[in-house]
Amino acid sequence: MTKSPRGVRVRRAVCKALFVVGGVITLVCVLLPIACWRDDVAIERSMGQAVAQVDSVSFNRTVVRYATPDGRVIIPSQGVLYPAGLNVGDNVRVEYDQTNPELTRVAGRTAVLSLLPVGTFLVSVWIVIAAVVTVLRRFGVRV
């Protein structure tokens, strides 16, 4: 059984596309912890501390409410950083950037917490890509 030149070209194109997608995902996964670290640096440069109440918890953000020493009530529009394990009604210590109170994280949590989920996701993506490319190359599956 001979392989058609068109099938070979399609397989190569699919492999290249998978590597490009993997590269883009890798870039995003590298930039995410860097962005978290940058936010942590901003908070530590001008840190304020408060006790916040958790108002809502959803898949994409956890909303907290806290008061600054000057009496302003802050509800960060993007939610709080590193919210794992928080529940509605909880009181939690937070650290925030005094120059930008919208930038708030749960006290004691840092960008290090982003490494495990991002790393696990990235390894999983590359395992899937490697498996698909191996099947396409080794077994000559026609696409």
PDB file of C-alpha atoms in Angstrom:
ATOM      1  CA  MET A   1       0.000   0.000   0.000  1.00  0.00           C
ATOM      2  CA  THR A   2       1.569   3.284  -1.119  1.00  0.00           C
ATOM      3  CA  LYS A   3       1.000   6.516   0.678  1.00  0.00           C
ATOM      4  CA  SER A   4      -0.378   9.361  -1.344  1.00  0.00           C
ATOM      5  CA  PRO A   5       1.772  12.484  -1.519  1.00  0.00           C
ATOM      6  CA  ARG A   6      -1.287  14.514  -0.501  1.00  0.00           C
ATOM      7  CA  GLY A   7      -1.753  12.446   2.680  1.00  0.00           C
ATOM      8  CA  VAL A   8       1.893  12.940   3.588  1.00  0.00           C
ATOM      9  CA  ARG A   9       1.593  16.707   3.088  1.00  0.00           C
ATOM     10  CA  VAL A  10      -1.546  16.862   5.186  1.00  0.00           C
ATOM     11  CA  ARG A  11       0.094  14.880   8.017  1.00  0.00           C
ATOM     12  CA  ARG A  12       3.120  17.188   7.958  1.00  0.00           C
ATOM     13  CA  ALA A  13       0.873  20.253   8.009  1.00  0.00           C
ATOM     14  CA  VAL A  14      -1.101  18.869  10.957  1.00  0.00           C
ATOM     15  CA  CYS A  15       2.141  18.119  12.836  1.00  0.00           C
ATOM     16  CA  LYS A  16       3.452  21.633  12.185  1.00  0.00           C
ATOM     17  CA  ALA A  17       0.142  23.149  13.284  1.00  0.00           C
ATOM     18  CA  LEU A  18       0.238  21.111  16.506  1.00  0.00           C
ATOM     19  CA  PHE A  19       3.773  22.334  17.233  1.00  0.00           C
ATOM     20  CA  VAL A  20       2.744  25.945  16.600  1.00  0.00           C
ATOM     21  CA  VAL A  21      -0.253  25.572  18.928  1.00  0.00           C
ATOM     22  CA  GLY A  22       2.016  23.931  21.520  1.00  0.00           C
ATOM     23  CA  GLY A  23       4.485  26.800  21.199  1.00  0.00           C
ATOM     24  CA  VAL A  24       1.786  29.422  21.716  1.00  0.00           C
ATOM     25  CA  ILE A  25       0.416  27.551  24.738  1.00  0.00           C
ATOM     26  CA  THR A  26       3.955  27.255  26.133  1.00  0.00           C
ATOM     27  CA  LEU A  27       4.494  30.992  25.707  1.00  0.00           C
ATOM     28  CA  VAL A  28       1.256  31.781  27.562  1.00  0.00           C
ATOM     29  CA  CYS A  29       2.167  29.300  30.317  1.00  0.00           C
ATOM     30  CA  VAL A  30       5.559  30.977  30.752  1.00  0.00           C
ATOM     31  CA  LEU A  31       4.089  34.479  30.771  1.00  0.00           C
ATOM     32  CA  LEU A  32       1.394  33.689  33.352  1.00  0.00           C
ATOM     33  CA  PRO A  33       3.730  33.079  36.340  1.00  0.00           C
ATOM     34  CA  ILE A  34       5.819  36.077  35.226  1.00  0.00           C
ATOM     35  CA  ALA A  35       2.696  38.265  35.350  1.00  0.00           C
ATOM     36  CA  CYS A  36       1.829  36.861  38.786  1.00  0.00           C
ATOM     37  CA  TRP A  37       5.356  37.598  40.000  1.00  0.00           C
ATOM     38  CA  ARG A  38       5.122  41.163  38.613  1.00  0.00           C
ATOM     39  CA  ASP A  39       1.861  41.692  40.529  1.00  0.00           C
ATOM     40  CA  ASP A  40       3.480  40.336  43.702  1.00  0.00           C
ATOM     41  CA  VAL A  41       6.392  42.760  43.304  1.00  0.00           C
ATOM     42  CA  ALA A  42       3.953  45.679  42.900  1.00  0.00           C
ATOM     43  CA  ILE A  43       2.077  44.654  46.047  1.00  0.00           C
ATOM     44  CA  GLU A  44       5.264  44.222  48.068  1.00  0.00           C
ATOM     45  CA  ARG A  45       6.626  47.595  46.911  1.00  0.00           C
ATOM     46  CA  SER A  46       3.739  49.467  48.555  1.00  0.00           C
ATOM     47  CA  MET A  47       1.955  46.918  50.734  1.00  0.00           C
ATOM     48  CA  GLY A  48      -1.171  47.547  52.700  1.00  0.00           C
ATOM     49  CA  GLN A  49      -2.939  44.909  54.773  1.00  0.00           C
ATOM     50  CA  ALA A  50      -6.579  44.459  55.669  1.00  0.00           C
ATOM     51  CA  VAL A  51      -9.191  41.902  56.608  1.00  0.00           C
ATOM     52  CA  ALA A  52     -11.567  41.251  53.727  1.00  0.00           C
ATOM     53  CA  GLN A  53     -14.921  39.533  53.522  1.00  0.00           C
ATOM     54  CA  VAL A  54     -15.507  37.122  50.638  1.00  0.00           C
ATOM     55  CA  ASP A  55     -18.650  38.308  48.799  1.00  0.00           C
ATOM     56  CA  SER A  56     -18.789  35.792  45.952  1.00  0.00           C
ATOM     57  CA  VAL A  57     -16.879  32.860  44.543  1.00  0.00           C
ATOM     58  CA  SER A  58     -17.136  31.784  40.924  1.00  0.00           C
ATOM     59  CA  PHE A  59     -15.024  29.912  38.409  1.00  0.00           C
ATOM     60  CA  ASN A  60     -13.226  32.972  37.058  1.00  0.00           C
ATOM     61  CA  ARG A  61     -12.960  35.253  40.102  1.00  0.00           C
ATOM     62  CA  THR A  62     -13.464  35.603  43.824  1.00  0.00           C
ATOM     63  CA  VAL A  63     -14.827  38.966  44.928  1.00  0.00           C
ATOM     64  CA  VAL A  64     -13.751  40.386  48.288  1.00  0.00           C
ATOM     65  CA  ARG A  65     -14.590  43.603  50.114  1.00  0.00           C
ATOM     66  CA  TYR A  66     -12.247  45.393  52.504  1.00  0.00           C
ATOM     67  CA  ALA A  67     -11.679  48.826  54.002  1.00  0.00           C
ATOM     68  CA  THR A  68      -8.417  50.750  53.786  1.00  0.00           C
ATOM     69  CA  PRO A  69      -7.092  52.699  56.805  1.00  0.00           C
ATOM     70  CA  ASP A  70      -8.436  55.935  55.280  1.00  0.00           C
ATOM     71  CA  GLY A  71     -11.986  54.479  55.306  1.00  0.00           C
ATOM     72  CA  ARG A  72     -12.399  53.651  51.598  1.00  0.00           C
ATOM     73  CA  VAL A  73     -14.200  50.387  50.865  1.00  0.00           C
ATOM     74  CA  ILE A  74     -12.440  48.480  48.089  1.00  0.00           C
ATOM     75  CA  ILE A  75     -13.997  45.743  45.945  1.00  0.00           C
ATOM     76  CA  PRO A  76     -11.380  44.736  43.355  1.00  0.00           C
ATOM     77  CA  SER A  77     -13.170  44.399  39.996  1.00  0.00           C
ATOM     78  CA  GLN A  78     -10.947  41.510  38.871  1.00  0.00           C
ATOM     79  CA  GLY A  79     -11.219  39.726  42.201  1.00  0.00           C
ATOM     80  CA  VAL A  80      -8.479  38.649  44.555  1.00  0.00           C
ATOM     81  CA  LEU A  81      -5.286  36.858  43.511  1.00  0.00           C
ATOM     82  CA  TYR A  82      -4.676  33.267  44.716  1.00  0.00           C
ATOM     83  CA  PRO A  83      -8.213  32.631  46.057  1.00  0.00           C
ATOM     84  CA  ALA A  84      -8.078  28.827  46.383  1.00  0.00           C
ATOM     85  CA  GLY A  85     -10.131  27.499  49.267  1.00  0.00           C
ATOM     86  CA  LEU A  86     -12.140  30.642  49.982  1.00  0.00           C
ATOM     87  CA  ASN A  87     -15.893  30.471  50.569  1.00  0.00           C
ATOM     88  CA  VAL A  88     -18.603  33.132  50.599  1.00  0.00           C
ATOM     89  CA  GLY A  89     -18.767  34.800  54.013  1.00  0.00           C
ATOM     90  CA  ASP A  90     -15.172  33.978  54.988  1.00  0.00           C
ATOM     91  CA  ASN A  91     -13.030  36.688  56.514  1.00  0.00           C
ATOM     92  CA  VAL A  92      -9.518  36.558  55.127  1.00  0.00           C
ATOM     93  CA  ARG A  93      -6.383  38.633  55.503  1.00  0.00           C
ATOM     94  CA  VAL A  94      -5.388  40.350  52.264  1.00  0.00           C
ATOM     95  CA  GLU A  95      -2.384  42.305  51.063  1.00  0.00           C
ATOM     96  CA  TYR A  96      -2.843  45.041  48.485  1.00  0.00           C
ATOM     97  CA  ASP A  97      -0.916  47.644  46.538  1.00  0.00           C
ATOM     98  CA  GLN A  98      -1.596  50.954  48.309  1.00  0.00           C
ATOM     99  CA  THR A  99      -1.075  52.861  45.048  1.00  0.00           C
ATOM    100  CA  ASN A 100      -3.549  50.544  43.253  1.00  0.00           C
ATOM    101  CA  PRO A 101      -5.912  48.846  45.738  1.00  0.00           C
ATOM    102  CA  GLU A 102      -7.498  46.925  42.839  1.00  0.00           C
ATOM    103  CA  LEU A 103      -4.381  44.723  42.995  1.00  0.00           C
ATOM    104  CA  THR A 104      -5.130  42.480  45.980  1.00  0.00           C
ATOM    105  CA  ARG A 105      -3.974  39.015  47.005  1.00  0.00           C
ATOM    106  CA  VAL A 106      -4.700  36.658  49.854  1.00  0.00           C
ATOM    107  CA  ALA A 107      -2.047  37.294  52.527  1.00  0.00           C
ATOM    108  CA  GLY A 108       0.898  34.915  52.467  1.00  0.00           C
ATOM    109  CA  ARG A 109       0.188  33.567  48.976  1.00  0.00           C
ATOM    110  CA  THR A 110       2.508  34.289  46.061  1.00  0.00           C
ATOM    111  CA  ALA A 111       3.170  33.480  42.410  1.00  0.00           C
ATOM    112  CA  VAL A 112       4.761  30.187  43.466  1.00  0.00           C
ATOM    113  CA  LEU A 113       1.195  28.839  43.712  1.00  0.00           C
ATOM    114  CA  SER A 114       0.788  29.293  39.952  1.00  0.00           C
ATOM    115  CA  LEU A 115       3.704  27.016  39.046  1.00  0.00           C
ATOM    116  CA  LEU A 116       2.122  23.623  39.780  1.00  0.00           C
ATOM    117  CA  PRO A 117      -1.160  24.059  37.850  1.00  0.00           C
ATOM    118  CA  VAL A 118       0.549  25.820  34.942  1.00  0.00           C
ATOM    119  CA  GLY A 119       3.329  23.224  34.812  1.00  0.00           C
ATOM    120  CA  THR A 120       0.904  20.320  34.992  1.00  0.00           C
ATOM    121  CA  PHE A 121      -1.230  21.792  32.220  1.00  0.00           C
ATOM    122  CA  LEU A 122       1.824  22.417  30.040  1.00  0.00           C
ATOM    123  CA  VAL A 123       3.166  18.881  30.481  1.00  0.00           C
ATOM    124  CA  SER A 124      -0.286  17.471  29.665  1.00  0.00           C
ATOM    125  CA  VAL A 125      -0.533  19.537  26.482  1.00  0.00           C
ATOM    126  CA  TRP A 126       2.868  18.347  25.259  1.00  0.00           C
ATOM    127  CA  ILE A 127       2.069  14.702  26.082  1.00  0.00           C
ATOM    128  CA  VAL A 128      -1.083  14.930  23.958  1.00  0.00           C
ATOM    129  CA  ILE A 129       0.773  16.677  21.121  1.00  0.00           C
ATOM    130  CA  ALA A 130       3.582  14.103  21.225  1.00  0.00           C
ATOM    131  CA  ALA A 131       1.085  11.234  21.160  1.00  0.00           C
ATOM    132  CA  VAL A 132      -0.837  12.646  18.177  1.00  0.00           C
ATOM    133  CA  VAL A 133       2.354  13.416  16.241  1.00  0.00           C
ATOM    134  CA  THR A 134       3.703   9.931  16.977  1.00  0.00           C
ATOM    135  CA  VAL A 135       0.525   8.316  15.697  1.00  0.00           C
ATOM    136  CA  LEU A 136       0.532  10.481  12.583  1.00  0.00           C
ATOM    137  CA  ARG A 137       4.180   9.792  11.787  1.00  0.00           C
ATOM    138  CA  ARG A 138       4.590   6.189  12.857  1.00  0.00           C
ATOM    139  CA  PHE A 139       1.343   4.633  11.820  1.00  0.00           C
ATOM    140  CA  GLY A 140       0.632   6.812   8.788  1.00  0.00           C
ATOM    141  CA  VAL A 141      -2.897   7.646   9.771  1.00  0.00           C
ATOM    142  CA  ARG A 142      -4.533   9.501   6.925  1.00  0.00           C
ATOM    143  CA  VAL A 143      -6.033  12.804   7.895  1.00  0.00           C
TER     144      VAL A 143
END
